[in-house]
Short mmCIF file of C-alpha atoms and ligand atoms in Angstrom, two decimals:
data_model
loop_
_atom_site.label_atom_id
_atom_site.label_comp_id
_atom_site.label_asym_id
_atom_site.label_seq_id
_atom_site.Cartn_x
_atom_site.Cartn_y
_atom_site.Cartn_z
CA MET R 13 0.00 0.00 0.00
CA LYS R 14 1.52 3.37 -1.05
CA ARG R 15 1.70 5.98 1.69
CA ILE R 16 0.98 9.41 0.28
CA LEU R 17 1.57 12.73 2.00
CA LEU R 18 -0.90 15.20 0.51
CA LEU R 19 0.27 18.79 1.01
CA GLY R 20 -2.90 20.89 0.86
CA SER R 21 -6.32 19.44 1.66
CA GLY R 22 -8.87 21.52 -0.23
CA GLU R 23 -11.61 20.33 -2.57
CA LEU R 24 -9.17 19.17 -5.24
CA GLY R 25 -7.20 17.21 -2.65
CA LYS R 26 -10.40 15.62 -1.39
CA GLU R 27 -11.32 14.25 -4.82
CA LEU R 28 -7.74 13.15 -5.40
CA THR R 29 -7.72 11.34 -2.05
CA ILE R 30 -10.83 9.40 -3.08
CA SER R 31 -9.30 8.51 -6.46
CA LEU R 32 -6.05 7.33 -4.82
CA GLN R 33 -7.84 5.33 -2.15
CA ARG R 34 -9.70 3.44 -4.86
CA PHE R 35 -6.28 2.03 -5.76
CA GLY R 36 -5.59 1.12 -2.13
CA CYS R 37 -3.42 4.11 -1.17
CA TYR R 38 -3.03 5.38 2.40
CA ILE R 39 -3.38 9.17 2.58
CA ILE R 40 -2.03 11.57 5.18
CA ALA R 41 -3.77 14.88 4.41
CA CYS R 42 -2.03 18.10 5.51
CA ASP R 43 -3.14 21.70 5.75
CA LYS R 44 -2.87 24.69 8.00
CA TYR R 45 -6.39 24.30 9.41
CA LYS R 46 -8.32 21.43 10.99
CA ASN R 47 -11.05 19.50 9.24
CA ALA R 48 -10.07 20.64 5.74
CA PRO R 49 -12.01 18.85 2.95
CA ALA R 50 -9.43 16.13 2.17
CA MET R 51 -8.93 15.42 5.89
CA GLN R 52 -12.56 14.34 6.06
CA VAL R 53 -11.85 11.37 3.79
CA SER R 54 -8.16 10.59 4.45
CA GLN R 55 -6.82 7.92 6.81
CA GLU R 56 -4.73 10.44 8.78
CA CYS R 57 -4.13 14.17 8.89
CA GLU R 58 -1.61 16.75 10.09
CA VAL R 59 -2.25 20.43 10.74
CA PHE R 60 0.84 22.66 10.33
CA ASP R 61 2.40 25.48 8.31
CA MET R 62 3.70 23.86 5.13
CA LEU R 63 5.93 26.88 4.39
CA ASN R 64 7.92 26.04 7.52
CA SER R 65 10.77 23.65 6.61
CA ASN R 66 11.18 22.25 10.15
CA ASN R 67 7.49 21.42 10.42
CA LEU R 68 7.58 19.80 7.00
CA LYS R 69 10.64 17.70 7.89
CA GLN R 70 9.08 16.52 11.15
CA VAL R 71 5.90 15.40 9.39
CA ILE R 72 7.88 13.58 6.69
CA ASP R 73 10.08 11.86 9.29
CA LYS R 74 7.02 10.81 11.25
CA HIS R 75 5.01 9.37 8.35
CA LYS R 76 7.77 8.17 5.98
CA PRO R 77 5.62 8.55 2.86
CA ASP R 78 6.41 6.88 -0.48
CA LEU R 79 5.16 9.93 -2.37
CA ILE R 80 4.70 13.62 -1.60
CA VAL R 81 1.80 15.08 -3.56
CA PRO R 82 1.40 18.87 -3.38
CA GLU R 83 -2.08 20.30 -3.86
CA ILE R 84 -1.22 23.98 -3.33
CA GLU R 85 1.65 26.36 -4.16
CA ALA R 86 2.45 27.57 -0.65
CA ILE R 87 4.96 24.89 0.37
CA ASP R 88 8.59 25.06 1.37
CA THR R 89 9.84 23.86 -2.01
CA GLU R 90 13.54 24.05 -1.03
CA SER R 91 12.93 21.20 1.43
CA LEU R 92 11.14 19.20 -1.26
CA ILE R 93 14.21 19.49 -3.51
CA GLN R 94 16.35 18.17 -0.63
CA PHE R 95 13.95 15.29 0.06
CA GLU R 96 13.94 14.34 -3.61
CA ARG R 97 17.77 14.26 -3.60
CA ASN R 98 17.53 11.84 -0.68
CA GLY R 99 15.31 9.50 -2.68
CA LEU R 100 11.78 10.65 -1.81
CA LYS R 101 9.41 11.04 -4.77
CA VAL R 102 7.76 14.43 -5.22
CA ILE R 103 4.83 14.74 -7.65
CA PRO R 104 5.14 15.62 -10.48
CA SER R 105 8.79 16.49 -9.59
CA SER R 106 10.41 18.89 -7.14
CA ARG R 107 11.53 20.92 -10.16
CA ALA R 108 7.94 21.36 -11.40
CA VAL R 109 6.73 22.25 -7.91
CA SER R 110 9.46 24.79 -7.23
CA MET R 111 9.21 26.36 -10.72
CA THR R 112 5.49 26.97 -10.26
CA MET R 113 5.41 27.99 -6.61
CA ASN R 114 5.80 31.64 -7.63
CA ARG R 115 4.65 33.26 -10.85
CA ASP R 116 8.12 34.51 -11.82
CA LYS R 117 10.16 31.31 -12.31
CA ILE R 118 7.67 29.62 -14.61
CA ARG R 119 7.10 32.81 -16.58
CA ASN R 120 10.83 33.29 -17.05
CA ARG R 121 11.18 29.67 -18.12
CA ALA R 122 8.35 30.02 -20.65
CA LYS R 123 10.19 32.99 -22.14
CA GLU R 124 13.45 31.02 -22.31
CA LEU R 125 11.59 28.23 -24.11
CA GLY R 126 10.34 30.75 -26.68
CA ILE R 127 6.69 30.45 -25.61
CA LYS R 128 4.45 33.43 -26.29
CA THR R 129 3.10 35.22 -23.18
CA ALA R 130 1.71 38.67 -22.42
CA ARG R 131 4.57 41.19 -22.13
CA PHE R 132 5.60 41.27 -18.50
CA GLY R 133 8.02 42.60 -15.91
CA TYR R 134 8.52 42.54 -12.15
CA ALA R 135 8.75 45.17 -9.44
CA GLU R 136 9.71 45.20 -5.80
CA THR R 137 8.89 48.87 -5.11
CA LEU R 138 6.09 51.22 -6.12
CA ASN R 139 8.51 53.36 -8.14
CA GLY R 140 9.78 50.29 -9.94
CA LEU R 141 6.21 49.29 -10.70
CA ILE R 142 5.35 52.70 -12.16
CA GLU R 143 8.47 52.50 -14.33
CA MET R 144 7.46 49.05 -15.64
CA PHE R 145 3.94 50.37 -16.27
CA HIS R 146 5.41 53.12 -18.50
CA ASN R 147 7.52 50.48 -20.29
CA ILE R 148 4.50 48.33 -21.08
CA ASN R 149 2.56 51.47 -21.98
CA ASP R 150 -0.86 49.81 -22.01
CA LYS R 151 -3.53 48.50 -19.62
CA VAL R 152 -1.90 46.01 -17.23
CA ALA R 153 -2.70 43.19 -14.78
CA ILE R 154 -0.75 43.39 -11.50
CA LYS R 155 -0.41 40.34 -9.21
CA PRO R 156 1.80 39.33 -6.29
CA VAL R 157 4.30 36.73 -7.55
CA MET R 158 3.03 34.49 -4.77
CA SER R 159 -0.76 34.26 -4.63
CA SER R 160 -3.65 32.25 -6.05
CA SER R 161 -7.39 32.49 -6.82
CA GLY R 162 -7.05 36.14 -7.84
CA LYS R 163 -5.85 37.26 -4.40
CA GLY R 164 -4.01 40.59 -4.61
CA GLN R 165 -4.70 40.86 -8.33
CA SER R 166 -6.05 43.98 -10.09
CA TYR R 167 -5.90 45.89 -13.37
CA ALA R 168 -4.60 49.39 -14.03
CA SER R 169 -4.63 51.87 -16.91
CA THR R 170 -3.36 54.99 -15.11
CA VAL R 171 -0.60 55.78 -12.63
CA SER R 172 -3.12 56.35 -9.86
CA GLU R 173 -4.62 52.90 -10.55
CA VAL R 174 -1.10 51.43 -10.49
CA LYS R 175 -0.62 52.92 -7.01
CA LYS R 176 -3.86 51.32 -5.83
CA ALA R 177 -2.88 48.02 -7.43
CA TRP R 178 0.42 48.06 -5.52
CA THR R 179 -1.48 48.27 -2.21
CA VAL R 180 -3.95 45.58 -3.29
CA ALA R 181 -1.03 43.31 -4.21
CA LEU R 182 0.77 43.84 -0.91
CA ASN R 183 -2.42 43.06 1.00
CA GLY R 184 -3.15 39.93 -1.05
CA MET R 185 0.33 38.40 -1.25
CA ARG R 186 1.45 35.25 0.50
CA GLY R 187 4.91 34.89 2.01
CA LYS R 188 7.19 37.75 2.96
CA LYS R 189 8.77 38.85 -0.31
CA LYS R 190 7.29 42.06 -1.74
CA LYS R 191 7.39 41.29 -5.45
CA VAL R 192 4.74 41.71 -8.11
CA ILE R 193 4.39 40.72 -11.73
CA ILE R 194 3.01 43.36 -14.07
CA GLU R 195 1.60 42.01 -17.33
CA GLU R 196 0.16 43.54 -20.45
CA TYR R 197 -3.63 43.10 -20.20
CA ILE R 198 -4.76 40.69 -22.93
CA ASN R 199 -8.24 41.47 -24.13
CA PHE R 200 -8.70 37.81 -25.04
CA ASP R 201 -11.64 36.29 -26.91
CA TYR R 202 -11.68 33.37 -24.47
CA GLU R 203 -9.46 31.45 -22.06
CA ILE R 204 -8.74 27.75 -21.86
CA THR R 205 -7.38 25.18 -19.46
CA LEU R 206 -5.71 22.29 -21.26
CA LEU R 207 -5.38 19.34 -18.86
CA THR R 208 -2.17 17.59 -19.87
CA ILE R 209 -0.93 14.30 -18.46
CA LEU R 210 2.73 13.31 -18.43
CA ASP R 211 2.85 9.59 -17.68
CA SER R 212 5.65 7.59 -16.08
CA GLU R 213 6.96 6.53 -19.51
CA GLY R 214 7.21 10.17 -20.61
CA LYS R 215 4.17 9.95 -22.90
CA ILE R 216 1.79 12.91 -23.05
CA HIS R 217 -2.02 12.72 -23.06
CA PHE R 218 -4.58 15.51 -23.34
CA CYS R 219 -8.15 16.07 -22.15
CA PRO R 220 -10.49 17.99 -24.48
CA PRO R 221 -10.04 21.76 -23.87
CA ILE R 222 -11.97 23.40 -21.03
CA GLY R 223 -13.35 26.94 -21.37
CA HIS R 224 -13.76 29.09 -18.26
CA VAL R 225 -14.83 32.45 -16.93
CA GLN R 226 -13.15 34.22 -14.03
CA GLU R 227 -14.28 37.17 -11.87
CA ARG R 228 -11.99 39.09 -9.51
CA GLY R 229 -9.31 36.77 -10.96
CA ASP R 230 -11.21 33.82 -9.48
CA TYR R 231 -12.87 30.84 -11.14
CA GLN R 232 -16.67 31.12 -11.67
CA TYR R 233 -17.65 28.46 -14.17
CA SER R 234 -16.09 26.18 -16.75
CA TRP R 235 -17.32 23.96 -19.54
CA GLN R 236 -16.05 21.09 -21.64
CA PRO R 237 -15.49 20.82 -24.50
CA ALA R 238 -14.59 24.43 -25.27
CA LYS R 239 -15.34 25.37 -28.87
CA CYS R 240 -11.84 25.82 -30.14
CA GLU R 241 -10.59 25.60 -33.70
CA GLN R 242 -8.23 22.73 -34.38
CA ASN R 243 -5.30 25.00 -35.24
CA ILE R 244 -5.69 26.73 -31.85
CA VAL R 245 -5.81 23.36 -30.05
CA ASN R 246 -2.70 22.31 -31.94
CA LYS R 247 -0.84 25.46 -30.90
CA MET R 248 -1.80 24.87 -27.27
CA LYS R 249 -0.66 21.25 -27.44
CA ILE R 250 2.75 22.23 -28.82
CA ILE R 251 3.27 24.63 -25.89
CA ALA R 252 1.91 22.12 -23.36
CA ARG R 253 4.28 19.38 -24.56
CA LYS R 254 7.26 21.68 -24.44
CA ILE R 255 6.58 22.96 -20.96
CA VAL R 256 5.61 19.70 -19.21
CA LYS R 257 8.64 17.92 -20.67
CA ASP R 258 10.80 20.73 -19.39
CA LEU R 259 9.26 20.59 -15.91
CA SER R 260 9.56 16.78 -15.92
CA GLY R 261 8.07 14.13 -13.62
CA LYS R 262 4.68 12.48 -13.81
CA GLY R 263 1.14 13.65 -13.20
CA LEU R 264 -1.58 15.87 -14.55
CA PHE R 265 -0.96 19.57 -15.24
CA GLY R 266 -3.56 22.33 -15.72
CA ILE R 267 -2.20 24.69 -18.37
CA GLU R 268 -3.92 28.05 -18.82
CA PHE R 269 -4.02 29.95 -22.11
CA PHE R 270 -5.57 33.16 -23.44
CA VAL R 271 -6.80 33.04 -27.04
CA LYS R 272 -7.15 36.18 -29.13
CA LYS R 273 -7.98 35.68 -32.81
CA ASN R 274 -5.28 33.27 -33.97
CA GLU R 275 -2.87 34.01 -31.16
CA VAL R 276 -2.36 31.68 -28.21
CA TYR R 277 -0.75 33.14 -25.06
CA PHE R 278 0.55 30.89 -22.31
CA SER R 279 -0.68 32.31 -18.98
CA GLU R 280 0.16 29.96 -16.10
CA LEU R 281 0.29 26.34 -15.05
CA SER R 282 -0.60 24.14 -12.07
CA PRO R 283 1.43 20.91 -11.74
CA ARG R 284 -1.68 19.13 -10.40
CA PRO R 285 -5.45 19.03 -10.98
CA HIS R 286 -7.00 22.42 -11.75
CA ASP R 287 -10.11 24.02 -10.27
CA THR R 288 -11.67 24.58 -13.71
CA GLY R 289 -11.12 20.85 -14.34
CA MET R 290 -13.75 19.86 -11.77
CA VAL R 291 -16.09 19.73 -14.76
CA THR R 292 -14.39 16.46 -15.76
CA MET R 293 -16.17 14.75 -12.83
CA PHE R 294 -19.30 15.18 -14.96
CA THR R 295 -18.05 14.99 -18.52
CA GLN R 296 -15.21 12.48 -18.86
CA ASN R 297 -14.97 8.72 -18.43
CA PHE R 298 -12.06 9.41 -16.03
CA SER R 299 -11.92 12.67 -14.06
CA GLU R 300 -8.78 14.78 -13.78
CA PHE R 301 -8.34 13.27 -10.28
CA ASP R 302 -8.52 9.69 -11.57
CA LEU R 303 -5.99 10.56 -14.27
CA HIS R 304 -3.60 12.26 -11.83
CA ALA R 305 -3.87 9.23 -9.52
CA ARG R 306 -3.03 6.81 -12.34
CA ALA R 307 -0.11 8.88 -13.59
CA ILE R 308 1.51 9.22 -10.17
CA LEU R 309 1.07 5.53 -9.35
CA ASP R 310 2.80 4.61 -12.67
CA PHE R 311 -0.39 3.04 -14.06
CA THR R 312 -1.33 3.12 -17.72
CA ILE R 313 -3.31 6.18 -18.75
CA PRO R 314 -6.63 4.98 -20.16
CA LYS R 315 -8.24 6.28 -23.33
CA ILE R 316 -9.73 9.63 -22.29
CA GLU R 317 -13.26 10.04 -23.58
CA LEU R 318 -15.74 12.83 -23.33
CA CYS R 319 -19.02 11.11 -22.42
CA LYS R 320 -21.17 14.25 -22.51
CA THR R 321 -20.84 18.01 -22.53
CA GLY R 322 -21.07 19.76 -19.18
CA VAL R 323 -20.58 22.79 -17.00
CA SER R 324 -19.20 23.26 -13.51
CA GLN R 325 -20.44 26.33 -11.61
CA VAL R 326 -18.94 27.38 -8.28
CA ILE R 327 -21.06 27.96 -5.17
CA LEU R 328 -19.49 30.90 -3.36
CA ALA R 329 -20.01 32.34 0.10
CA ASN R 330 -21.18 35.95 -0.12
CA LYS R 331 -18.82 38.90 0.07
CA ASN R 332 -19.38 39.52 3.80
CA ALA R 333 -19.48 35.87 4.84
CA GLN R 334 -17.77 34.75 8.01
CA GLY R 335 -17.77 31.71 10.30
CA LYS R 336 -20.07 28.70 10.54
CA PHE R 337 -22.73 28.17 7.91
CA PHE R 338 -25.22 25.78 6.41
CA ILE R 339 -26.27 25.26 2.81
CA LYS R 340 -29.93 25.59 1.86
CA GLY R 341 -31.71 24.54 -1.30
CA ILE R 342 -29.89 21.38 -2.39
CA GLN R 343 -33.17 19.45 -2.48
CA SER R 344 -34.72 22.11 -4.66
CA ALA R 345 -31.71 22.30 -7.04
CA LEU R 346 -31.78 18.50 -7.47
CA GLN R 347 -35.37 18.65 -8.76
CA ASP R 348 -33.66 18.91 -12.14
CA LYS R 349 -32.61 15.31 -12.60
CA ASN R 350 -29.51 16.20 -14.61
CA ILE R 351 -27.92 18.28 -11.86
CA ASP R 352 -25.17 17.01 -9.59
CA ILE R 353 -23.62 18.84 -6.64
CA ARG R 354 -20.39 18.59 -4.66
CA ILE R 355 -20.31 20.38 -1.32
CA PHE R 356 -16.70 20.54 -0.20
CA GLY R 357 -17.34 20.49 3.55
CA LYS R 358 -15.10 23.44 4.45
CA PRO R 359 -15.63 24.14 8.15
CA GLU R 360 -16.18 27.90 7.81
CA THR R 361 -17.01 30.58 5.26
CA LYS R 362 -14.95 33.65 4.33
CA PRO R 363 -15.83 36.35 1.78
CA TYR R 364 -16.28 34.72 -1.63
CA ARG R 365 -14.92 31.38 -0.36
CA ARG R 366 -15.64 28.48 -2.73
CA MET R 367 -17.97 26.13 -0.86
CA GLY R 368 -19.03 23.72 -3.60
CA VAL R 369 -19.75 23.22 -7.30
CA ILE R 370 -22.84 22.48 -9.33
CA LEU R 371 -22.35 20.11 -12.25
CA ALA R 372 -24.86 20.44 -15.08
CA SER R 373 -25.36 19.71 -18.75
CA ASN R 374 -25.36 23.41 -19.68
CA LEU R 375 -24.86 26.86 -18.20
CA LYS R 376 -28.55 27.75 -18.06
CA LYS R 377 -29.31 24.71 -15.92
CA ALA R 378 -26.27 25.35 -13.74
CA LYS R 379 -27.36 28.96 -13.11
CA GLU R 380 -30.93 27.86 -12.34
CA ALA R 381 -29.64 25.40 -9.77
CA LEU R 382 -27.32 28.06 -8.33
CA SER R 383 -30.23 30.47 -7.85
CA LYS R 384 -31.83 27.88 -5.53
CA ILE R 385 -28.78 27.34 -3.35
CA LYS R 386 -27.87 29.66 -0.48
CA VAL R 387 -24.87 29.63 1.84
CA VAL R 388 -26.47 30.86 5.07
CA LYS R 389 -24.79 32.00 8.26
CA ALA R 390 -25.40 29.51 11.09
CA GLU R 391 -27.18 30.94 14.13
CA MET R 392 -25.03 31.04 17.23
CA ASN R 393 -26.48 29.08 20.13
N1 ADP D 271 -2.59 39.59 -18.41
C1 ADP D 271 -3.88 39.35 -18.28
N2 ADP D 271 -4.76 39.83 -19.20
C2 ADP D 271 -6.09 39.57 -19.08
N3 ADP D 271 -6.64 38.85 -18.09
C3 ADP D 271 -5.82 38.36 -17.15
C4 ADP D 271 -4.41 38.57 -17.20
N4 ADP D 271 -3.86 37.94 -16.15
C5 ADP D 271 -4.88 37.35 -15.48
N5 ADP D 271 -6.06 37.59 -16.08
C6 ADP D 271 -7.38 37.07 -15.64
O1 ADP D 271 -7.32 36.73 -14.26
C7 ADP D 271 -7.45 35.31 -14.08
C8 ADP D 271 -6.57 34.83 -12.94
O2 ADP D 271 -5.22 35.11 -13.24
P1 ADP D 271 -4.09 34.02 -13.04
O3 ADP D 271 -2.81 34.61 -13.52
O4 ADP D 271 -4.53 32.74 -13.66
O5 ADP D 271 -4.03 33.92 -11.46
P2 ADP D 271 -4.40 32.77 -10.41
O6 ADP D 271 -3.10 32.10 -10.13
O7 ADP D 271 -4.90 33.52 -9.24
O8 ADP D 271 -5.38 31.84 -11.08
C9 ADP D 271 -7.11 34.71 -15.43
O9 ADP D 271 -7.69 33.43 -15.60
C10 ADP D 271 -7.70 35.77 -16.38
O10 ADP D 271 -9.11 35.65 -16.45
MG1 MG D 272 -5.12 30.87 -12.93
#
């Protein structure tokens, strides 16, 4: 039985835990808070700060896992590199995890590989940021180099907006290093996640492209298959092959692209299942979690088939949400017999926190179901 240390225990980790357990794996789910979604289904759990190398070492020494499987970016990747040198397996590889922990390394690598991206630069001071803004000389997106789900991200077209964006970025960043990426704003026609699997023999497999819509830099809904011309899909596949081979290892990667007319821009990459890929639980014969599980256990990747078209729509807490909650309206939403729902089981709400997803055959049905579901503050006794 493989012992797997899962670093990060959110909704994606929960589904991955279930997929891995179906192959008899033993999961130790880790996160910085108790009762995180994956901990509710794992055999064991550990609560600690995964950015702290001593804590990470202690947990690894205690559990002696066969594999370390990161589910989030905020991990002490330097320690992972050390552990890999000492023979521990990191998924997909410690290189892939450390290159994608912050936005800068992977973006620099994409440039070195000759992959097209939005024009970009970095800044560590407000003055430096204003200078970069003048260099780009267009509307820009500004993000902390270390953040996710749109945290600390905003857009700017004037110097006064750049100043505001600097403050937003500092408030939304993770870690201690004040560094932001400033990117040319791409007024794209649509954006895509291409789920790409690198198997243990080095072969590459693709899922049909997923379209998605983001608000506040955060995932709202996604659908599969995205209507994408073949030449665009081919361009994305060429980039995906290049980048996953460079990052190396084995597992599923979520690769994000912007598409504008005939141009494909590489945006970012997760070396693990992607939030927009939750739609595959509804549409594919094997979900992104099943495929990640097979790749990391060195199993053959099955033929990936799209069984039906579908949409995944997030259920968010409201913008003032806080503390304990309950979810109303599931019964009513399920009146439509084609709707499925996954409630993640997070212990508490926060503003805009993702609490679940609705899976439906189309967006209209997903929105109808969403209108029936409410995340309600629990009364204090
Ligand atoms: N340069 C950009 N031009 C246009 N939209 C952008 C740009 N950068 C980010 N976005 C929008 O914000 C979303 C989140 O940005 P992303 O870089 O993927 O951050 P995160 O790591 O938080 O997902 C993107 O999916 C896209 O919708
Ligand atoms: Mg993203």
